[in-house]
mmCIF file of C-alpha atoms and ligand atoms in Angstrom:
data_model
loop_
_atom_site.group_PDB
_atom_site.id
_atom_site.type_symbol
_atom_site.label_atom_id
_atom_site.label_comp_id
_atom_site.label_asym_id
_atom_site.label_seq_id
_atom_site.Cartn_x
_atom_site.Cartn_y
_atom_site.Cartn_z
ATOM 1 C CA MET A 23 -31.881 20.848 22.837
ATOM 2 C CA GLN A 24 -29.105 19.807 25.171
ATOM 3 C CA THR A 25 -25.902 19.384 23.130
ATOM 4 C CA ARG A 26 -23.649 16.537 24.281
ATOM 5 C CA ILE A 27 -19.956 17.403 24.193
ATOM 6 C CA ILE A 28 -17.886 14.499 22.902
ATOM 7 C CA ASP A 29 -14.836 14.011 25.097
ATOM 8 C CA GLY A 30 -12.074 13.066 22.661
ATOM 9 C CA ASN A 31 -9.467 13.057 25.439
ATOM 10 C CA ALA A 32 -11.358 10.399 27.416
ATOM 11 C CA ILE A 33 -12.074 8.223 24.356
ATOM 12 C CA ALA A 34 -8.449 8.451 23.174
ATOM 13 C CA ARG A 35 -7.215 7.552 26.678
ATOM 14 C CA ASP A 36 -9.457 4.506 26.663
ATOM 15 C CA LEU A 37 -8.204 3.383 23.265
ATOM 16 C CA ARG A 38 -4.617 3.834 24.382
ATOM 17 C CA VAL A 39 -5.208 1.568 27.381
ATOM 18 C CA GLY A 40 -6.447 -1.094 24.934
ATOM 19 C CA LEU A 41 -3.281 -0.605 22.881
ATOM 20 C CA ILE A 42 -1.053 -1.177 25.908
ATOM 21 C CA ARG A 43 -2.595 -4.667 26.148
ATOM 22 C CA ARG A 44 -1.828 -5.339 22.461
ATOM 23 C CA VAL A 45 1.745 -4.075 22.951
ATOM 24 C CA ALA A 46 2.128 -6.473 25.900
ATOM 25 C CA ALA A 47 0.876 -9.389 23.754
ATOM 26 C CA LEU A 48 3.474 -8.502 21.099
ATOM 27 C CA ALA A 49 6.173 -8.214 23.765
ATOM 28 C CA ALA A 50 5.387 -11.780 24.822
ATOM 29 C CA MET A 51 6.341 -12.790 21.247
ATOM 30 C CA GLY A 52 9.536 -10.702 21.397
ATOM 31 C CA VAL A 53 8.166 -7.892 19.205
ATOM 32 C CA ARG A 54 8.161 -4.206 20.131
ATOM 33 C CA PRO A 55 6.261 -1.920 17.724
ATOM 34 C CA GLY A 56 8.511 0.842 16.431
ATOM 35 C CA LEU A 57 7.714 4.209 14.872
ATOM 36 C CA ALA A 58 10.192 6.487 13.081
ATOM 37 C CA VAL A 59 9.314 10.142 12.596
ATOM 38 C CA LEU A 60 11.330 12.086 10.047
ATOM 39 C CA GLN A 61 11.421 15.842 10.359
ATOM 40 C CA VAL A 62 13.164 18.241 8.002
ATOM 41 C CA GLY A 63 13.894 21.774 9.229
ATOM 42 C CA ASP A 64 12.653 23.406 12.381
ATOM 43 C CA HIS A 65 8.994 24.275 11.775
ATOM 44 C CA PRO A 66 7.859 25.319 15.306
ATOM 45 C CA ALA A 67 4.406 23.635 15.147
ATOM 46 C CA SER A 68 5.986 20.439 13.740
ATOM 47 C CA ARG A 69 8.401 20.319 16.669
ATOM 48 C CA ILE A 70 5.462 20.307 19.122
ATOM 49 C CA TYR A 71 3.525 17.688 17.101
ATOM 50 C CA VAL A 72 6.581 15.402 16.893
ATOM 51 C CA ARG A 73 7.289 15.779 20.617
ATOM 52 C CA ASN A 74 3.690 14.784 21.416
ATOM 53 C CA LYS A 75 3.925 11.737 19.141
ATOM 54 C CA MET A 76 7.206 10.581 20.740
ATOM 55 C CA LYS A 77 5.744 11.030 24.227
ATOM 56 C CA ALA A 78 2.611 9.036 23.306
ATOM 57 C CA CYS A 79 4.795 6.229 21.887
ATOM 58 C CA GLY A 80 6.790 6.036 25.123
ATOM 59 C CA GLU A 81 3.633 5.924 27.256
ATOM 60 C CA ALA A 82 2.192 3.068 25.188
ATOM 61 C CA GLY A 83 5.455 1.061 25.286
ATOM 62 C CA LEU A 84 6.389 1.609 21.636
ATOM 63 C CA TYR A 85 9.950 2.089 20.419
ATOM 64 C CA SER A 86 10.344 5.416 18.620
ATOM 65 C CA GLU A 87 13.002 7.283 16.680
ATOM 66 C CA HIS A 88 12.958 10.964 15.857
ATOM 67 C CA ILE A 89 15.190 11.637 12.876
ATOM 68 C CA GLU A 90 15.902 15.305 12.273
ATOM 69 C CA LEU A 91 17.455 16.656 9.118
ATOM 70 C CA PRO A 92 18.463 20.307 8.724
ATOM 71 C CA ALA A 93 16.326 22.534 6.489
ATOM 72 C CA GLU A 94 19.306 22.710 4.076
ATOM 73 C CA ALA A 95 19.269 18.925 3.593
ATOM 74 C CA ASP A 96 18.359 17.854 0.079
ATOM 75 C CA GLU A 97 15.577 15.515 -0.942
ATOM 76 C CA SER A 98 17.960 12.690 -1.839
ATOM 77 C CA THR A 99 19.265 12.624 1.764
ATOM 78 C CA LEU A 100 15.695 12.251 3.033
ATOM 79 C CA LEU A 101 14.923 9.550 0.460
ATOM 80 C CA GLY A 102 18.091 7.706 1.543
ATOM 81 C CA ARG A 103 16.974 7.741 5.190
ATOM 82 C CA ILE A 104 13.552 6.441 4.188
ATOM 83 C CA ARG A 105 15.139 3.562 2.248
ATOM 84 C CA ILE A 106 17.149 2.554 5.343
ATOM 85 C CA LEU A 107 14.041 2.705 7.562
ATOM 86 C CA ASN A 108 12.052 0.673 5.012
ATOM 87 C CA GLN A 109 14.526 -2.185 5.670
ATOM 88 C CA ASP A 110 14.904 -1.673 9.436
ATOM 89 C CA ALA A 111 13.208 -4.560 11.279
ATOM 90 C CA ARG A 112 12.779 -2.466 14.470
ATOM 91 C CA ILE A 113 10.570 0.008 12.595
ATOM 92 C CA HIS A 114 6.953 -0.872 11.761
ATOM 93 C CA GLY A 115 5.743 2.632 10.984
ATOM 94 C CA ILE A 116 7.394 5.572 9.217
ATOM 95 C CA LEU A 117 5.957 9.040 9.245
ATOM 96 C CA VAL A 118 7.304 12.095 7.451
ATOM 97 C CA GLN A 119 6.257 15.226 9.309
ATOM 98 C CA LEU A 120 4.600 17.657 6.902
ATOM 99 C CA PRO A 121 4.976 20.356 5.723
ATOM 100 C CA LEU A 122 8.391 19.797 4.142
ATOM 101 C CA PRO A 123 10.576 22.807 3.323
ATOM 102 C CA ALA A 124 10.315 24.432 -0.124
ATOM 103 C CA GLY A 125 12.045 22.410 -2.811
ATOM 104 C CA PHE A 126 10.944 19.005 -1.495
ATOM 105 C CA SER A 127 8.281 17.047 -3.315
ATOM 106 C CA ALA A 128 5.946 15.625 -0.658
ATOM 107 C CA GLU A 129 4.571 13.326 -3.376
ATOM 108 C CA ARG A 130 7.981 11.773 -4.183
ATOM 109 C CA VAL A 131 8.820 11.463 -0.486
ATOM 110 C CA VAL A 132 5.551 9.694 0.370
ATOM 111 C CA GLU A 133 5.977 7.363 -2.622
ATOM 112 C CA ALA A 134 9.401 6.326 -1.260
ATOM 113 C CA LEU A 135 7.801 4.880 1.897
ATOM 114 C CA ALA A 136 7.250 1.123 1.991
ATOM 115 C CA PRO A 137 3.419 0.919 1.808
ATOM 116 C CA ALA A 138 3.498 -1.696 4.608
ATOM 117 C CA LYS A 139 5.091 0.892 6.946
ATOM 118 C CA ASP A 140 3.062 3.922 5.787
ATOM 119 C CA VAL A 141 1.134 4.371 9.049
ATOM 120 C CA ASP A 142 -0.175 7.776 7.903
ATOM 121 C CA GLY A 143 -1.943 6.061 5.003
ATOM 122 C CA PHE A 144 -0.758 8.616 2.431
ATOM 123 C CA HIS A 145 1.062 6.284 -0.009
ATOM 124 C CA PRO A 146 -0.850 5.854 -3.306
ATOM 125 C CA THR A 147 -1.122 2.091 -2.654
ATOM 126 C CA ASN A 148 -2.849 2.708 0.671
ATOM 127 C CA VAL A 149 -5.023 5.465 -0.807
ATOM 128 C CA GLY A 150 -6.050 3.003 -3.532
ATOM 129 C CA LEU A 151 -6.839 0.248 -1.027
ATOM 130 C CA LEU A 152 -9.001 2.645 0.977
ATOM 131 C CA THR A 153 -10.799 3.779 -2.169
ATOM 132 C CA LEU A 154 -11.486 0.145 -3.093
ATOM 133 C CA GLY A 155 -12.994 -0.449 0.342
ATOM 134 C CA ASN A 156 -10.176 -2.760 1.447
ATOM 135 C CA PRO A 157 -8.098 -0.435 3.634
ATOM 136 C CA ARG A 158 -4.720 -1.290 5.169
ATOM 137 C CA PHE A 159 -3.665 2.004 6.763
ATOM 138 C CA VAL A 160 -6.319 4.707 7.016
ATOM 139 C CA PRO A 161 -5.136 8.323 7.574
ATOM 140 C CA CYS A 162 -5.131 8.941 11.324
ATOM 141 C CA THR A 163 -7.449 11.956 11.588
ATOM 142 C CA PRO A 164 -10.436 10.572 9.622
ATOM 143 C CA LEU A 165 -9.897 7.181 11.277
ATOM 144 C CA GLY A 166 -10.051 8.943 14.640
ATOM 145 C CA VAL A 167 -13.307 10.636 13.645
ATOM 146 C CA MET A 168 -14.831 7.262 12.730
ATOM 147 C CA ARG A 169 -13.754 5.863 16.116
ATOM 148 C CA LEU A 170 -15.424 8.802 17.879
ATOM 149 C CA ILE A 171 -18.605 8.175 15.892
ATOM 150 C CA GLU A 172 -18.507 4.438 16.780
ATOM 151 C CA ARG A 173 -17.844 5.106 20.464
ATOM 152 C CA GLU A 174 -20.736 7.554 20.607
ATOM 153 C CA GLU A 175 -22.944 4.933 18.903
ATOM 154 C CA ILE A 176 -23.936 7.346 16.160
ATOM 155 C CA ASP A 177 -25.761 5.727 13.239
ATOM 156 C CA VAL A 178 -24.120 6.479 9.913
ATOM 157 C CA GLN A 179 -26.018 4.216 7.541
ATOM 158 C CA GLY A 180 -28.664 6.035 5.537
ATOM 159 C CA ARG A 181 -27.783 9.434 7.012
ATOM 160 C CA HIS A 182 -26.663 12.458 5.064
ATOM 161 C CA ALA A 183 -23.043 13.307 5.898
ATOM 162 C CA VAL A 184 -21.561 16.599 4.729
ATOM 163 C CA VAL A 185 -17.778 16.980 4.766
ATOM 164 C CA VAL A 186 -16.350 20.500 4.466
ATOM 165 C CA GLY A 187 -12.856 20.230 2.948
ATOM 166 C CA ARG A 188 -11.392 17.952 0.288
ATOM 167 C CA SER A 189 -7.754 17.548 1.321
ATOM 168 C CA ASN A 190 -5.997 14.219 0.817
ATOM 169 C CA ILE A 191 -5.198 14.109 4.538
ATOM 170 C CA VAL A 192 -8.671 14.740 5.969
ATOM 171 C CA GLY A 193 -11.600 15.612 3.693
ATOM 172 C CA LYS A 194 -11.324 12.961 0.952
ATOM 173 C CA PRO A 195 -10.556 9.929 3.169
ATOM 174 C CA MET A 196 -13.224 11.145 5.617
ATOM 175 C CA ALA A 197 -15.829 11.164 2.858
ATOM 176 C CA LEU A 198 -14.767 7.680 1.695
ATOM 177 C CA LEU A 199 -15.043 6.224 5.199
ATOM 178 C CA LEU A 200 -18.517 7.691 5.682
ATOM 179 C CA LEU A 201 -19.549 6.434 2.249
ATOM 180 C CA GLN A 202 -18.306 2.941 3.090
ATOM 181 C CA ARG A 203 -20.415 3.014 6.256
ATOM 182 C CA GLY A 204 -23.527 3.663 4.170
ATOM 183 C CA ALA A 205 -23.917 7.442 4.447
ATOM 184 C CA THR A 206 -24.994 9.634 1.557
ATOM 185 C CA VAL A 207 -22.027 11.995 1.318
ATOM 186 C CA THR A 208 -21.657 15.566 0.095
ATOM 187 C CA ILE A 209 -18.145 17.057 -0.080
ATOM 188 C CA CYS A 210 -17.786 20.849 0.002
ATOM 189 C CA ASN A 211 -14.778 22.962 -0.918
ATOM 190 C CA SER A 212 -13.805 26.622 -1.083
ATOM 191 C CA ARG A 213 -15.735 27.029 -4.355
ATOM 192 C CA THR A 214 -19.020 25.727 -2.964
ATOM 193 C CA PRO A 215 -21.322 28.714 -3.639
ATOM 194 C CA ASP A 216 -23.650 28.513 -0.625
ATOM 195 C CA LEU A 217 -21.924 26.500 2.077
ATOM 196 C CA GLY A 218 -24.741 26.959 4.599
ATOM 197 C CA ALA A 219 -27.278 25.492 2.152
ATOM 198 C CA MET A 220 -25.167 22.306 2.116
ATOM 199 C CA THR A 221 -24.166 22.074 5.784
ATOM 200 C CA SER A 222 -27.719 22.686 6.991
ATOM 201 C CA GLN A 223 -28.793 19.437 5.265
ATOM 202 C CA ALA A 224 -26.281 17.358 7.223
ATOM 203 C CA ASP A 225 -27.257 14.754 9.789
ATOM 204 C CA ILE A 226 -23.519 14.348 10.331
ATOM 205 C CA LEU A 227 -21.356 17.403 9.646
ATOM 206 C CA VAL A 228 -17.562 17.077 9.558
ATOM 207 C CA VAL A 229 -15.715 20.361 9.139
ATOM 208 C CA ALA A 230 -12.058 20.342 8.072
ATOM 209 C CA ALA A 231 -11.443 23.662 6.338
ATOM 210 C CA GLY A 232 -8.884 25.370 8.575
ATOM 211 C CA ARG A 233 -11.126 28.488 8.750
ATOM 212 C CA PRO A 234 -11.847 29.477 12.353
ATOM 213 C CA ARG A 235 -15.561 29.631 13.227
ATOM 214 C CA LEU A 236 -16.612 29.168 9.596
ATOM 215 C CA VAL A 237 -19.727 27.204 10.631
ATOM 216 C CA THR A 238 -22.302 28.984 12.766
ATOM 217 C CA ALA A 239 -25.578 27.772 14.288
ATOM 218 C CA ARG A 240 -27.719 28.866 11.337
ATOM 219 C CA MET A 241 -25.662 26.520 9.110
ATOM 220 C CA VAL A 242 -26.405 23.488 11.310
ATOM 221 C CA LYS A 243 -29.528 21.322 11.145
ATOM 222 C CA PRO A 244 -31.173 20.947 14.572
ATOM 223 C CA GLY A 245 -30.102 17.619 16.049
ATOM 224 C CA ALA A 246 -27.054 17.192 13.788
ATOM 225 C CA VAL A 247 -23.821 15.522 14.896
ATOM 226 C CA VAL A 248 -21.028 18.095 14.465
ATOM 227 C CA ILE A 249 -17.391 16.991 14.239
ATOM 228 C CA ASP A 250 -14.899 19.862 14.207
ATOM 229 C CA VAL A 251 -11.528 18.826 12.793
ATOM 230 C CA GLY A 252 -10.148 22.342 12.307
ATOM 231 C CA ILE A 253 -7.452 23.703 14.568
ATOM 232 C CA THR A 254 -6.105 27.219 14.103
ATOM 233 C CA ARG A 255 -3.994 29.196 16.534
ATOM 234 C CA LEU A 256 -5.440 32.698 16.746
ATOM 235 C CA ALA A 257 -3.461 35.929 17.245
ATOM 236 C CA ASP A 258 -4.262 35.816 20.997
ATOM 237 C CA GLY A 259 -2.612 32.377 21.224
ATOM 238 C CA LYS A 260 -5.883 30.474 21.718
ATOM 239 C CA LEU A 261 -6.864 27.487 19.576
ATOM 240 C CA ALA A 262 -10.032 27.755 17.498
ATOM 241 C CA GLY A 263 -11.991 25.156 15.604
ATOM 242 C CA ASP A 264 -13.833 25.644 12.318
ATOM 243 C CA VAL A 265 -17.172 25.640 14.135
ATOM 244 C CA ASP A 266 -18.441 28.488 16.282
ATOM 245 C CA PHE A 267 -18.778 26.172 19.266
ATOM 246 C CA GLN A 268 -20.792 28.471 21.559
ATOM 247 C CA SER A 269 -23.353 29.359 18.900
ATOM 248 C CA VAL A 270 -23.932 25.713 17.956
ATOM 249 C CA LEU A 271 -24.618 24.610 21.547
ATOM 250 C CA GLY A 272 -28.362 24.019 21.751
ATOM 251 C CA THR A 273 -28.679 23.256 18.025
ATOM 252 C CA ALA A 274 -26.430 20.214 17.496
ATOM 253 C CA SER A 275 -27.190 16.916 19.264
ATOM 254 C CA CYS A 276 -23.478 16.474 19.939
ATOM 255 C CA ILE A 277 -20.244 18.235 19.064
ATOM 256 C CA THR A 278 -16.488 17.775 19.412
ATOM 257 C CA PRO A 279 -14.688 20.638 21.175
ATOM 258 C CA VAL A 280 -11.394 22.191 20.055
ATOM 259 C CA PRO A 281 -9.096 21.359 21.708
ATOM 260 C CA GLY A 282 -10.016 17.995 23.236
ATOM 261 C CA GLY A 283 -12.077 16.485 20.410
ATOM 262 C CA VAL A 284 -10.504 15.088 17.262
ATOM 263 C CA GLY A 285 -6.889 16.083 18.085
ATOM 264 C CA PRO A 286 -6.179 13.437 20.753
ATOM 265 C CA MET A 287 -7.790 10.784 18.534
ATOM 266 C CA THR A 288 -5.290 11.477 15.735
ATOM 267 C CA ILE A 289 -2.339 10.510 17.945
ATOM 268 C CA ALA A 290 -4.183 7.463 19.318
ATOM 269 C CA MET A 291 -4.794 6.281 15.731
ATOM 270 C CA LEU A 292 -1.132 6.752 14.829
ATOM 271 C CA LEU A 293 -0.217 4.437 17.710
ATOM 272 C CA GLU A 294 -2.936 1.992 16.659
ATOM 273 C CA ASN A 295 -1.726 1.898 13.046
ATOM 274 C CA THR A 296 1.849 1.263 14.240
ATOM 275 C CA VAL A 297 0.755 -1.539 16.570
ATOM 276 C CA MET A 298 -1.360 -3.039 13.778
ATOM 277 C CA SER A 299 1.657 -2.917 11.459
ATOM 278 C CA ALA A 300 3.768 -4.788 14.046
ATOM 279 C CA GLU A 301 0.993 -7.360 14.461
ATOM 280 C CA ARG A 302 0.829 -7.846 10.687
ATOM 281 C CA THR A 303 4.602 -8.275 10.490
ATOM 282 C CA SER A 304 4.669 -10.784 13.324
ATOM 283 C CA ALA A 305 1.855 -12.694 11.594
ATOM 284 C CA GLY A 306 3.945 -12.739 8.381
ATOM 285 C CA ARG A 307 1.695 -10.328 6.474
ATOM 286 C CA GLY A 308 3.959 -7.289 6.553
ATOM 287 C CA SER A 309 5.608 -7.363 3.142
ATOM 288 C CA PRO A 310 5.339 -4.179 1.063
HETATM 289 P P1 NAP B 9 -6.156 21.948 3.812
HETATM 290 O O1 NAP B 9 -5.264 21.006 3.092
HETATM 291 O O2 NAP B 9 -5.818 23.405 3.835
HETATM 292 O O3 NAP B 9 -7.611 21.769 3.208
HETATM 293 C C1 NAP B 9 -8.651 22.608 3.584
HETATM 294 C C2 NAP B 9 -9.867 22.271 2.752
HETATM 295 O O4 NAP B 9 -10.944 23.125 3.171
HETATM 296 C C3 NAP B 9 -9.665 22.522 1.265
HETATM 297 O O5 NAP B 9 -10.207 21.445 0.529
HETATM 298 C C4 NAP B 9 -10.441 23.814 1.002
HETATM 299 O O6 NAP B 9 -11.042 23.866 -0.269
HETATM 300 C C5 NAP B 9 -11.520 23.735 2.042
HETATM 301 N N1 NAP B 9 -12.009 25.076 2.419
HETATM 302 C C6 NAP B 9 -11.271 26.127 2.809
HETATM 303 N N2 NAP B 9 -12.078 27.189 3.042
HETATM 304 C C7 NAP B 9 -13.351 26.792 2.781
HETATM 305 C C8 NAP B 9 -14.611 27.420 2.820
HETATM 306 N N3 NAP B 9 -14.730 28.694 3.153
HETATM 307 N N4 NAP B 9 -15.688 26.703 2.476
HETATM 308 C C9 NAP B 9 -15.580 25.407 2.124
HETATM 309 N N5 NAP B 9 -14.400 24.737 2.060
HETATM 310 C C10 NAP B 9 -13.295 25.434 2.394
HETATM 311 O O7 NAP B 9 -6.328 21.531 5.334
HETATM 312 P P2 NAP B 9 -6.352 20.067 6.031
HETATM 313 O O8 NAP B 9 -4.977 19.539 6.118
HETATM 314 O O9 NAP B 9 -7.421 19.243 5.418
HETATM 315 O O10 NAP B 9 -6.800 20.503 7.497
HETATM 316 C C11 NAP B 9 -8.031 21.157 7.736
HETATM 317 C C12 NAP B 9 -8.078 21.626 9.179
HETATM 318 O O11 NAP B 9 -7.989 20.491 10.019
HETATM 319 C C13 NAP B 9 -6.931 22.530 9.599
HETATM 320 O O12 NAP B 9 -7.393 23.446 10.569
HETATM 321 C C14 NAP B 9 -5.932 21.565 10.245
HETATM 322 O O13 NAP B 9 -5.109 22.223 11.202
HETATM 323 C C15 NAP B 9 -6.894 20.632 10.927
HETATM 324 N N6 NAP B 9 -6.325 19.305 11.178
HETATM 325 C C16 NAP B 9 -6.520 18.814 12.418
HETATM 326 C C17 NAP B 9 -6.048 17.567 12.727
HETATM 327 C C18 NAP B 9 -6.278 17.020 14.088
HETATM 328 O O14 NAP B 9 -5.600 16.111 14.500
HETATM 329 N N7 NAP B 9 -7.279 17.539 14.814
HETATM 330 C C19 NAP B 9 -5.352 16.813 11.780
HETATM 331 C C20 NAP B 9 -5.220 17.326 10.488
HETATM 332 C C21 NAP B 9 -5.720 18.587 10.208
HETATM 333 P P3 NAP B 9 -10.190 23.932 -1.647
HETATM 334 O O15 NAP B 9 -9.705 22.528 -1.876
HETATM 335 O O16 NAP B 9 -11.164 24.388 -2.650
HETATM 336 O O17 NAP B 9 -9.074 24.903 -1.397
#
């Protein structure tokens, strides 16, 4: 079987062109979508992620602010900055770059965000809305996966989807989105006794475990759609996904590469959520 490689870079580029049009429509009403990214400490990977987000905002015509606090800052300083941003009319989306340094409660910090500006979709109100099937902000990575699936015209309804990973950021919202689209969903975790027995039943397999090359060809059903969310930097500096890409070629019907699959979609969805938030505000539906 010829495996189609899903080009996340091209799909994300396309979506970002569509966003530029929405930004222009907002500009005509005097509104410029604004994103604030809060970073505490100098985590090297976070610095790169934040730089990429700022650059993407600039390219799409969004206003952006990068607020850096030193690692020694205390949680109350961060909460104070969030409260100011919650009231700032230029800001439609607020994102706190994770991980936070030791001593911070990510839970308390996320709860301090105004739900109407929580473009990462991590606030309990937004998690609840997603769970109820009435989402406002959907976490960017699983939303990006759903967009890839839509763009590739992959049928979800009635198919068996297996999600490897149960994190609040990827695995759980991913499973909910697939469920809402009519899939029968199995969620695996590190205690799943025979992972291959589960993954090999999947018509759609989404892997988000953070374990390089965990999934090999013998764990994939012939013809399955394989979405690799994992990104790990190996000792040699290369990036690896959670799927052994080379071995799965010829077995899967299509697969996302790492890099160039899900990663670019995550940033595109962050921009989309921020633009949507600005549109909601300008339509008078932006209250927390
Ligand atoms: P996480 O919070 O560490 O969660 C990993 C999940 O995988 C956990 O639920 C864990 O199970 C499960 N797991 C670990 N080893 C397993 C195994 N051998 N078999 C089955 N399940 C296993 O990670 P995350 O934040 O969800 O991220 C997952 C991966 O996606 C990482 O590589 C991350 O870098 C990547 N990521 C990529 C993007 C992107 O834009 N492309 C965005 C976000 C994350 P337990 O709960 O039992 O521990």
